[in-house]
PDB file of C-alpha atoms in Angstrom:
ATOM      1  CA  MET A   1     -50.069   1.139 -22.085  1.00  0.00           C
ATOM      2  CA  ARG A   2     -47.802  -1.269 -23.760  1.00  0.00           C
ATOM      3  CA  SER A   3     -47.375  -4.424 -22.906  1.00  0.00           C
ATOM      4  CA  ARG A   4     -44.257  -6.025 -20.612  1.00  0.00           C
ATOM      5  CA  TRP A   5     -43.180  -7.513 -23.839  1.00  0.00           C
ATOM      6  CA  ALA A   6     -43.337  -4.430 -25.655  1.00  0.00           C
ATOM      7  CA  VAL A   7     -41.455  -2.385 -23.255  1.00  0.00           C
ATOM      8  CA  TYR A   8     -38.801  -5.876 -23.083  1.00  0.00           C
ATOM      9  CA  ALA A   9     -38.627  -5.642 -26.682  1.00  0.00           C
ATOM     10  CA  MET A  10     -37.885  -1.683 -27.159  1.00  0.00           C
ATOM     11  CA  GLY A  11     -35.246  -2.249 -24.451  1.00  0.00           C
ATOM     12  CA  LEU A  12     -33.933  -4.839 -26.443  1.00  0.00           C
ATOM     13  CA  LEU A  13     -33.900  -2.537 -30.106  1.00  0.00           C
ATOM     14  CA  MET A  14     -32.210   0.624 -27.989  1.00  0.00           C
ATOM     15  CA  ALA A  15     -29.209  -2.001 -26.593  1.00  0.00           C
ATOM     16  CA  VAL A  16     -28.473  -3.603 -30.188  1.00  0.00           C
ATOM     17  CA  GLY A  17     -28.930   0.483 -31.437  1.00  0.00           C
ATOM     18  CA  LEU A  18     -26.271   1.652 -28.766  1.00  0.00           C
ATOM     19  CA  ALA A  19     -23.994  -1.448 -29.913  1.00  0.00           C
ATOM     20  CA  HIS A  20     -24.017  -0.031 -33.899  1.00  0.00           C
ATOM     21  CA  CYS A  21     -23.253   3.451 -32.572  1.00  0.00           C
ATOM     22  CA  GLY A  22     -20.904   5.469 -31.039  1.00  0.00           C
ATOM     23  CA  GLY A  23     -22.429   5.359 -27.500  1.00  0.00           C
ATOM     24  CA  ARG A  24     -21.673   2.086 -27.078  1.00  0.00           C
ATOM     25  CA  ARG A  25     -19.348   1.075 -23.561  1.00  0.00           C
ATOM     26  CA  ALA A  26     -15.718   0.159 -25.091  1.00  0.00           C
ATOM     27  CA  ALA A  27     -14.515  -3.800 -23.855  1.00  0.00           C
ATOM     28  CA  PRO A  28     -12.276  -2.394 -20.259  1.00  0.00           C
ATOM     29  CA  VAL A  29      -9.117  -2.275 -20.315  1.00  0.00           C
ATOM     30  CA  THR A  30      -7.624  -4.233 -17.410  1.00  0.00           C
ATOM     31  CA  ILE A  31      -4.721  -2.688 -15.025  1.00  0.00           C
ATOM     32  CA  LYS A  32      -3.167  -5.042 -12.570  1.00  0.00           C
ATOM     33  CA  GLY A  33      -0.320  -5.239  -9.907  1.00  0.00           C
ATOM     34  CA  SER A  34       1.654  -2.917  -7.300  1.00  0.00           C
ATOM     35  CA  ASP A  35      -0.197  -1.926  -4.330  1.00  0.00           C
ATOM     36  CA  THR A  36       2.117   1.081  -4.737  1.00  0.00           C
ATOM     37  CA  MET A  37       1.076   2.318  -7.783  1.00  0.00           C
ATOM     38  CA  VAL A  38      -2.881   1.602  -7.250  1.00  0.00           C
ATOM     39  CA  ILE A  39      -3.886   5.124  -6.197  1.00  0.00           C
ATOM     40  CA  LEU A  40      -1.668   6.881  -9.056  1.00  0.00           C
ATOM     41  CA  GLY A  41      -3.379   3.926 -11.543  1.00  0.00           C
ATOM     42  CA  GLN A  42      -6.822   4.846 -10.175  1.00  0.00           C
ATOM     43  CA  ARG A  43      -6.076   8.649 -10.986  1.00  0.00           C
ATOM     44  CA  TRP A  44      -5.308   7.976 -14.417  1.00  0.00           C
ATOM     45  CA  ALA A  45      -7.887   6.107 -15.077  1.00  0.00           C
ATOM     46  CA  GLU A  46     -10.471   8.613 -13.637  1.00  0.00           C
ATOM     47  CA  GLY A  47      -8.620  11.641 -15.779  1.00  0.00           C
ATOM     48  CA  TYR A  48      -8.803   9.179 -18.870  1.00  0.00           C
ATOM     49  CA  MET A  49     -11.982   8.112 -18.400  1.00  0.00           C
ATOM     50  CA  ALA A  50     -13.601  11.722 -17.647  1.00  0.00           C
ATOM     51  CA  ALA A  51     -11.845  12.404 -21.222  1.00  0.00           C
ATOM     52  CA  HIS A  52     -13.518   9.863 -23.203  1.00  0.00           C
ATOM     53  CA  PRO A  53     -16.531   9.005 -22.724  1.00  0.00           C
ATOM     54  CA  GLY A  54     -17.680   5.224 -22.874  1.00  0.00           C
ATOM     55  CA  ALA A  55     -13.971   3.953 -22.138  1.00  0.00           C
ATOM     56  CA  VAL A  56     -13.677   1.480 -19.221  1.00  0.00           C
ATOM     57  CA  ILE A  57     -10.394   1.224 -17.127  1.00  0.00           C
ATOM     58  CA  GLN A  58     -10.187  -1.340 -14.677  1.00  0.00           C
ATOM     59  CA  VAL A  59      -8.031  -1.136 -11.856  1.00  0.00           C
ATOM     60  CA  THR A  60      -6.951  -3.552  -8.972  1.00  0.00           C
ATOM     61  CA  GLY A  61      -3.694  -4.340  -6.640  1.00  0.00           C
ATOM     62  CA  GLY A  62      -2.571  -7.132  -5.610  1.00  0.00           C
ATOM     63  CA  GLY A  63       1.551  -6.370  -5.586  1.00  0.00           C
ATOM     64  CA  SER A  64       3.830  -6.959  -8.296  1.00  0.00           C
ATOM     65  CA  GLY A  65       4.120 -10.193  -8.127  1.00  0.00           C
ATOM     66  CA  THR A  66       0.391 -10.514  -8.892  1.00  0.00           C
ATOM     67  CA  GLY A  67       0.674  -8.568 -11.452  1.00  0.00           C
ATOM     68  CA  ILE A  68       2.790  -9.910 -12.833  1.00  0.00           C
ATOM     69  CA  ALA A  69       1.501 -13.053 -12.769  1.00  0.00           C
ATOM     70  CA  ALA A  70      -1.944 -11.866 -14.507  1.00  0.00           C
ATOM     71  CA  LEU A  71       0.057 -10.644 -17.389  1.00  0.00           C
ATOM     72  CA  ILE A  72       1.689 -14.564 -17.914  1.00  0.00           C
ATOM     73  CA  ASN A  73      -1.417 -16.123 -17.512  1.00  0.00           C
ATOM     74  CA  GLY A  74      -3.104 -13.412 -19.957  1.00  0.00           C
ATOM     75  CA  THR A  75      -6.148 -11.961 -17.684  1.00  0.00           C
ATOM     76  CA  THR A  76      -4.592  -8.644 -17.585  1.00  0.00           C
ATOM     77  CA  ASP A  77      -3.755  -6.269 -20.178  1.00  0.00           C
ATOM     78  CA  ILE A  78      -1.626  -4.134 -18.054  1.00  0.00           C
ATOM     79  CA  CYS A  79       0.783  -5.148 -15.072  1.00  0.00           C
ATOM     80  CA  GLN A  80       1.698  -2.477 -12.931  1.00  0.00           C
ATOM     81  CA  SER A  81       5.316  -3.079 -11.160  1.00  0.00           C
ATOM     82  CA  SER A  82       7.278  -0.971  -8.397  1.00  0.00           C
ATOM     83  CA  ARG A  83      10.151  -3.361  -9.884  1.00  0.00           C
ATOM     84  CA  PRO A  84      11.258  -4.292 -12.774  1.00  0.00           C
ATOM     85  CA  MET A  85      10.548  -7.823 -14.136  1.00  0.00           C
ATOM     86  CA  LYS A  86      13.155 -10.744 -13.128  1.00  0.00           C
ATOM     87  CA  ASP A  87      14.587 -12.243 -15.909  1.00  0.00           C
ATOM     88  CA  ASP A  88      12.776 -16.028 -14.981  1.00  0.00           C
ATOM     89  CA  GLU A  89       9.888 -13.806 -15.450  1.00  0.00           C
ATOM     90  CA  LYS A  90      10.453 -13.037 -18.648  1.00  0.00           C
ATOM     91  CA  GLN A  91      11.535 -15.991 -19.802  1.00  0.00           C
ATOM     92  CA  GLN A  92       8.253 -17.938 -18.712  1.00  0.00           C
ATOM     93  CA  LEU A  93       6.615 -14.478 -21.075  1.00  0.00           C
ATOM     94  CA  ASN A  94       8.542 -15.301 -24.125  1.00  0.00           C
ATOM     95  CA  ALA A  95       8.157 -18.807 -23.812  1.00  0.00           C
ATOM     96  CA  LYS A  96       4.305 -18.750 -23.854  1.00  0.00           C
ATOM     97  CA  TYR A  97       4.117 -15.500 -26.549  1.00  0.00           C
ATOM     98  CA  GLY A  98       6.817 -15.746 -28.255  1.00  0.00           C
ATOM     99  CA  GLN A  99       8.439 -12.172 -27.419  1.00  0.00           C
ATOM    100  CA  PRO A 100       9.561 -10.734 -24.579  1.00  0.00           C
ATOM    101  CA  PRO A 101       7.253  -8.133 -22.604  1.00  0.00           C
ATOM    102  CA  GLN A 102       7.128  -4.401 -23.400  1.00  0.00           C
ATOM    103  CA  GLU A 103       8.639  -2.178 -20.563  1.00  0.00           C
ATOM    104  CA  ILE A 104       7.761   1.622 -20.060  1.00  0.00           C
ATOM    105  CA  MET A 105       8.647   3.457 -16.683  1.00  0.00           C
ATOM    106  CA  VAL A 106       5.263   5.496 -16.121  1.00  0.00           C
ATOM    107  CA  ALA A 107       6.689   7.150 -12.946  1.00  0.00           C
ATOM    108  CA  LYS A 108       9.569   7.140 -10.507  1.00  0.00           C
ATOM    109  CA  ASP A 109       9.390   6.807  -6.709  1.00  0.00           C
ATOM    110  CA  GLY A 110      11.368   7.298  -3.669  1.00  0.00           C
ATOM    111  CA  LEU A 111      11.318   4.349  -1.366  1.00  0.00           C
ATOM    112  CA  ALA A 112      10.280   5.771   1.793  1.00  0.00           C
ATOM    113  CA  VAL A 113      11.615   4.671   5.320  1.00  0.00           C
ATOM    114  CA  TYR A 114       8.754   5.824   7.698  1.00  0.00           C
ATOM    115  CA  VAL A 115       8.661   6.498  11.462  1.00  0.00           C
ATOM    116  CA  GLN A 116       5.908   7.978  14.210  1.00  0.00           C
ATOM    117  CA  GLU A 117       6.054  11.823  14.188  1.00  0.00           C
ATOM    118  CA  GLN A 118       7.233  12.092  17.307  1.00  0.00           C
ATOM    119  CA  ASN A 119      10.093   9.569  16.868  1.00  0.00           C
ATOM    120  CA  PRO A 120      13.140  11.576  17.636  1.00  0.00           C
ATOM    121  CA  VAL A 121      14.870   9.769  14.797  1.00  0.00           C
ATOM    122  CA  ARG A 122      15.950  11.921  11.735  1.00  0.00           C
ATOM    123  CA  GLU A 123      18.013  10.038   9.853  1.00  0.00           C
ATOM    124  CA  LEU A 124      19.457   6.408   9.076  1.00  0.00           C
ATOM    125  CA  THR A 125      22.127   5.216   7.404  1.00  0.00           C
ATOM    126  CA  ILE A 126      21.574   2.304   4.425  1.00  0.00           C
ATOM    127  CA  GLN A 127      23.485  -0.284   7.099  1.00  0.00           C
ATOM    128  CA  GLN A 128      20.981   1.130   9.864  1.00  0.00           C
ATOM    129  CA  ILE A 129      18.154   0.112   8.261  1.00  0.00           C
ATOM    130  CA  LYS A 130      19.340  -2.916   6.909  1.00  0.00           C
ATOM    131  CA  ASP A 131      20.652  -3.903  10.392  1.00  0.00           C
ATOM    132  CA  ILE A 132      17.032  -2.941  12.384  1.00  0.00           C
ATOM    133  CA  TYR A 133      15.240  -5.463   9.225  1.00  0.00           C
ATOM    134  CA  THR A 134      17.549  -8.035   9.724  1.00  0.00           C
ATOM    135  CA  GLY A 135      17.205  -7.888  13.880  1.00  0.00           C
ATOM    136  CA  ALA A 136      21.106  -7.187  14.335  1.00  0.00           C
ATOM    137  CA  VAL A 137      19.227  -3.578  15.889  1.00  0.00           C
ATOM    138  CA  THR A 138      16.216  -4.185  18.047  1.00  0.00           C
ATOM    139  CA  ASN A 139      16.214  -1.172  20.075  1.00  0.00           C
ATOM    140  CA  TRP A 140      16.344   2.454  18.670  1.00  0.00           C
ATOM    141  CA  LYS A 141      19.004   3.187  20.940  1.00  0.00           C
ATOM    142  CA  ALA A 142      20.863   1.957  19.405  1.00  0.00           C
ATOM    143  CA  VAL A 143      20.343   4.313  15.849  1.00  0.00           C
ATOM    144  CA  GLY A 144      20.043   7.581  18.441  1.00  0.00           C
ATOM    145  CA  GLY A 145      16.787   7.096  19.529  1.00  0.00           C
ATOM    146  CA  ALA A 146      14.859   6.327  22.793  1.00  0.00           C
ATOM    147  CA  ASP A 147      15.707   3.249  25.144  1.00  0.00           C
ATOM    148  CA  VAL A 148      12.924   1.101  23.666  1.00  0.00           C
ATOM    149  CA  PRO A 149      12.248  -1.498  21.249  1.00  0.00           C
ATOM    150  CA  ILE A 150      12.064  -1.289  17.670  1.00  0.00           C
ATOM    151  CA  THR A 151       8.879  -2.629  16.022  1.00  0.00           C
ATOM    152  CA  ALA A 152       9.277  -3.233  12.231  1.00  0.00           C
ATOM    153  CA  TYR A 153       6.552  -3.395   9.524  1.00  0.00           C
ATOM    154  CA  GLY A 154       7.713  -4.253   5.982  1.00  0.00           C
ATOM    155  CA  ARG A 155       5.647  -6.028   3.111  1.00  0.00           C
ATOM    156  CA  GLU A 156       4.848  -9.358   1.748  1.00  0.00           C
ATOM    157  CA  ASN A 157       6.759 -11.304  -0.376  1.00  0.00           C
ATOM    158  CA  ASN A 158       4.427 -10.880  -3.590  1.00  0.00           C
ATOM    159  CA  SER A 159       4.796  -7.069  -3.191  1.00  0.00           C
ATOM    160  CA  GLY A 160       7.185  -5.274  -5.444  1.00  0.00           C
ATOM    161  CA  THR A 161       7.961  -3.400  -2.685  1.00  0.00           C
ATOM    162  CA  TYR A 162       9.543  -5.447  -0.762  1.00  0.00           C
ATOM    163  CA  VAL A 163      11.381  -7.403  -3.680  1.00  0.00           C
ATOM    164  CA  TYR A 164      13.651  -3.857  -4.265  1.00  0.00           C
ATOM    165  CA  PHE A 165      13.691  -3.292  -0.541  1.00  0.00           C
ATOM    166  CA  LYS A 166      15.092  -6.659   0.078  1.00  0.00           C
ATOM    167  CA  GLU A 167      17.767  -6.407  -2.948  1.00  0.00           C
ATOM    168  CA  HIS A 168      18.535  -2.544  -2.713  1.00  0.00           C
ATOM    169  CA  VAL A 169      18.311  -2.341   1.366  1.00  0.00           C
ATOM    170  CA  LEU A 170      19.082  -5.833   2.890  1.00  0.00           C
ATOM    171  CA  ASN A 171      21.579  -6.649   0.058  1.00  0.00           C
ATOM    172  CA  ASP A 172      19.547  -9.948  -0.526  1.00  0.00           C
ATOM    173  CA  ALA A 173      19.955 -10.829   2.887  1.00  0.00           C
ATOM    174  CA  ASP A 174      16.849 -12.269   5.152  1.00  0.00           C
ATOM    175  CA  PHE A 175      13.991 -10.503   6.962  1.00  0.00           C
ATOM    176  CA  ALA A 176      13.879 -10.764  10.537  1.00  0.00           C
ATOM    177  CA  ALA A 177      11.837 -12.970  11.532  1.00  0.00           C
ATOM    178  CA  ALA A 178      10.137 -10.827  14.065  1.00  0.00           C
ATOM    179  CA  ILE A 179       8.599  -7.949  11.470  1.00  0.00           C
ATOM    180  CA  GLN A 180       5.444  -7.456  10.625  1.00  0.00           C
ATOM    181  CA  THR A 181       4.355  -8.068   7.460  1.00  0.00           C
ATOM    182  CA  LEU A 182       1.193  -6.237   6.125  1.00  0.00           C
ATOM    183  CA  PRO A 183      -0.679  -6.394   3.355  1.00  0.00           C
ATOM    184  CA  GLY A 184       0.102  -2.415   1.370  1.00  0.00           C
ATOM    185  CA  THR A 185       2.038   0.447   1.764  1.00  0.00           C
ATOM    186  CA  ALA A 186      -1.528   1.969   3.397  1.00  0.00           C
ATOM    187  CA  ALA A 187      -1.416  -0.337   5.932  1.00  0.00           C
ATOM    188  CA  VAL A 188       2.368   0.262   6.481  1.00  0.00           C
ATOM    189  CA  VAL A 189       1.793   3.886   7.155  1.00  0.00           C
ATOM    190  CA  ASN A 190      -1.426   3.807   9.037  1.00  0.00           C
ATOM    191  CA  ALA A 191       0.412   1.106  11.740  1.00  0.00           C
ATOM    192  CA  VAL A 192       3.713   3.085  12.100  1.00  0.00           C
ATOM    193  CA  ALA A 193       1.316   6.811  12.622  1.00  0.00           C
ATOM    194  CA  GLN A 194      -0.400   4.254  15.550  1.00  0.00           C
ATOM    195  CA  ASP A 195       3.006   3.102  16.988  1.00  0.00           C
ATOM    196  CA  PRO A 196       5.451   5.367  18.396  1.00  0.00           C
ATOM    197  CA  ASN A 197       8.105   2.697  18.223  1.00  0.00           C
ATOM    198  CA  GLY A 198       7.639   1.850  14.977  1.00  0.00           C
ATOM    199  CA  ILE A 199       9.464   1.877  11.197  1.00  0.00           C
ATOM    200  CA  GLY A 200       7.862   0.894   7.886  1.00  0.00           C
ATOM    201  CA  TYR A 201       9.045   1.283   4.503  1.00  0.00           C
ATOM    202  CA  GLY A 202       7.155   2.355   1.442  1.00  0.00           C
ATOM    203  CA  GLY A 203       5.825   4.545  -1.695  1.00  0.00           C
ATOM    204  CA  ALA A 204       6.561   8.416  -0.921  1.00  0.00           C
ATOM    205  CA  ALA A 205       2.959   8.868  -1.698  1.00  0.00           C
ATOM    206  CA  TYR A 206       2.046   6.929   1.194  1.00  0.00           C
ATOM    207  CA  ALA A 207       3.578   9.552   3.572  1.00  0.00           C
ATOM    208  CA  LYS A 208       0.657  11.119   5.481  1.00  0.00           C
ATOM    209  CA  GLY A 209       0.156  11.147   8.990  1.00  0.00           C
ATOM    210  CA  VAL A 210       3.819   9.654   9.479  1.00  0.00           C
ATOM    211  CA  ARG A 211       7.555  11.476   8.573  1.00  0.00           C
ATOM    212  CA  GLU A 212      10.167  10.294   6.091  1.00  0.00           C
ATOM    213  CA  VAL A 213      13.348   9.674   7.459  1.00  0.00           C
ATOM    214  CA  GLY A 214      16.772  11.342   5.681  1.00  0.00           C
ATOM    215  CA  ILE A 215      18.827   8.118   4.106  1.00  0.00           C
ATOM    216  CA  LYS A 216      22.249   8.420   4.044  1.00  0.00           C
ATOM    217  CA  SER A 217      24.447   6.044   1.918  1.00  0.00           C
ATOM    218  CA  ASP A 218      26.813   5.684   4.115  1.00  0.00           C
ATOM    219  CA  ALA A 219      28.164   7.239   8.240  1.00  0.00           C
ATOM    220  CA  ALA A 220      29.948  10.129   6.223  1.00  0.00           C
ATOM    221  CA  GLY A 221      27.469  11.362   3.534  1.00  0.00           C
ATOM    222  CA  ALA A 222      24.687  13.533   3.858  1.00  0.00           C
ATOM    223  CA  ALA A 223      21.397  12.587   5.043  1.00  0.00           C
ATOM    224  CA  VAL A 224      18.532  13.060   1.883  1.00  0.00           C
ATOM    225  CA  LEU A 225      15.094  12.841   1.892  1.00  0.00           C
ATOM    226  CA  PRO A 226      12.999  11.610  -0.979  1.00  0.00           C
ATOM    227  CA  THR A 227      12.006  15.057  -2.917  1.00  0.00           C
ATOM    228  CA  ALA A 228      11.580  15.529  -6.405  1.00  0.00           C
ATOM    229  CA  GLU A 229      14.296  17.191  -6.683  1.00  0.00           C
ATOM    230  CA  ASN A 230      16.536  14.623  -4.638  1.00  0.00           C
ATOM    231  CA  VAL A 231      14.750  12.122  -6.730  1.00  0.00           C
ATOM    232  CA  LYS A 232      15.365  13.255 -10.264  1.00  0.00           C
ATOM    233  CA  SER A 233      19.159  14.399  -9.408  1.00  0.00           C
ATOM    234  CA  GLY A 234      19.997  10.277  -7.915  1.00  0.00           C
ATOM    235  CA  ALA A 235      20.944  11.793  -4.986  1.00  0.00           C
ATOM    236  CA  TYR A 236      18.300   9.949  -2.866  1.00  0.00           C
ATOM    237  CA  PRO A 237      19.796   6.364  -2.821  1.00  0.00           C
ATOM    238  CA  ILE A 238      16.623   4.254  -3.096  1.00  0.00           C
ATOM    239  CA  SER A 239      14.613   6.028  -5.694  1.00  0.00           C
ATOM    240  CA  ARG A 240      13.198   3.227  -8.227  1.00  0.00           C
ATOM    241  CA  GLY A 241      11.352   3.475 -11.377  1.00  0.00           C
ATOM    242  CA  LEU A 242       7.879   2.673 -11.444  1.00  0.00           C
ATOM    243  CA  PHE A 243       6.666   0.475 -14.939  1.00  0.00           C
ATOM    244  CA  TYR A 244       3.827  -0.671 -16.906  1.00  0.00           C
ATOM    245  CA  TYR A 245       4.056  -3.814 -18.484  1.00  0.00           C
ATOM    246  CA  MET A 246       2.351  -5.327 -21.647  1.00  0.00           C
ATOM    247  CA  ARG A 247       2.705  -8.813 -23.288  1.00  0.00           C
ATOM    248  CA  GLN A 248       3.008  -6.896 -26.720  1.00  0.00           C
ATOM    249  CA  ALA A 249       3.171  -2.932 -28.401  1.00  0.00           C
ATOM    250  CA  PRO A 250       0.359  -1.407 -27.152  1.00  0.00           C
ATOM    251  CA  THR A 251      -2.251  -0.676 -30.037  1.00  0.00           C
ATOM    252  CA  GLY A 252      -5.648   0.316 -29.960  1.00  0.00           C
ATOM    253  CA  ALA A 253      -7.089   1.434 -26.156  1.00  0.00           C
ATOM    254  CA  VAL A 254      -4.524   0.569 -24.238  1.00  0.00           C
ATOM    255  CA  LYS A 255      -2.269   2.657 -26.015  1.00  0.00           C
ATOM    256  CA  GLU A 256      -4.242   5.023 -26.102  1.00  0.00           C
ATOM    257  CA  PHE A 257      -4.604   5.233 -22.319  1.00  0.00           C
ATOM    258  CA  ILE A 258      -0.539   4.734 -22.253  1.00  0.00           C
ATOM    259  CA  ASP A 259      -0.180   7.897 -24.178  1.00  0.00           C
ATOM    260  CA  TYR A 260      -2.330   9.937 -21.740  1.00  0.00           C
ATOM    261  CA  VAL A 261      -0.350   8.210 -18.823  1.00  0.00           C
ATOM    262  CA  LEU A 262       2.901   9.552 -20.636  1.00  0.00           C
ATOM    263  CA  SER A 263       1.253  13.065 -21.642  1.00  0.00           C
ATOM    264  CA  ALA A 264       1.607  16.431 -20.126  1.00  0.00           C
ATOM    265  CA  GLU A 265      -1.566  15.832 -18.362  1.00  0.00           C
ATOM    266  CA  GLY A 266      -1.193  12.471 -17.316  1.00  0.00           C
ATOM    267  CA  GLN A 267       2.438  13.164 -15.519  1.00  0.00           C
ATOM    268  CA  LYS A 268       1.117  16.432 -13.600  1.00  0.00           C
ATOM    269  CA  VAL A 269      -1.107  13.277 -11.958  1.00  0.00           C
ATOM    270  CA  VAL A 270       1.977  11.902 -10.933  1.00  0.00           C
ATOM    271  CA  THR A 271       3.301  15.189  -9.193  1.00  0.00           C
ATOM    272  CA  GLU A 272      -0.399  15.091  -7.740  1.00  0.00           C
ATOM    273  CA  VAL A 273      -0.580  11.608  -6.367  1.00  0.00           C
ATOM    274  CA  GLY A 274       2.903  12.362  -4.525  1.00  0.00           C
ATOM    275  CA  TYR A 275       4.965  10.617  -6.949  1.00  0.00           C
ATOM    276  CA  PHE A 276       7.724  11.988  -9.786  1.00  0.00           C
ATOM    277  CA  PRO A 277       7.366  12.708 -13.475  1.00  0.00           C
ATOM    278  CA  ILE A 278       9.305  10.634 -15.339  1.00  0.00           C
ATOM    279  CA  GLN A 279      11.022  13.521 -16.534  1.00  0.00           C
TER     280      GLN A 279
END
């Protein structure tokens, strides 16, 4: 019978051997940021690792702002962001690393507005949505619904979805104090699904158990849903890009992973998850 130390020594030799052969696990590629994109990032990681044994892709959420801060601090390889980086964020990264960030659009999204499935309201104008979220409208009757108060759900301010919605729907006006902020799009959807008076916003891929409202650019326009055709054509008024950011042009394992993300196979995953491919 081998001694405990002999078994230990054998295991150590096997570990050293693996470290010098193709069976070694590669250093992980870390991806952090957008909660909107976290499911998509995880699916990409699963597909890539299945095709590349030994590769390790680690995906975590926390919000676009959290991912951008991690990129600037050097604690993630890739930042997932559901909004473009701001000029001051780019300047911070440039000051620290001597070059601007590398930006790659990896998918598209129609920022959906959700209501409970039984809510009679089928369409809203951008102005009506703004009025709801700034507190100018607080009853569904004012926008064609029942005579009941509106409960509006939204995201935390470190969310790229929050920033995009504030800029493109509220025109940078402040959210009403009564908005109930939640830590992720899944939480917003879950709250709206259980609240007959609720309304929320988030990525189109999360619209399960709720109904998307048709969006009108103005009162005279047609109501448009965030379908693939409408997002691709630009007909949907609150479409956006979903981005990967890096401190430098990707190389090595990071480049190989991004090549997969942008490939036909990777873009097929985008559609399967419920977002829209870049082409």
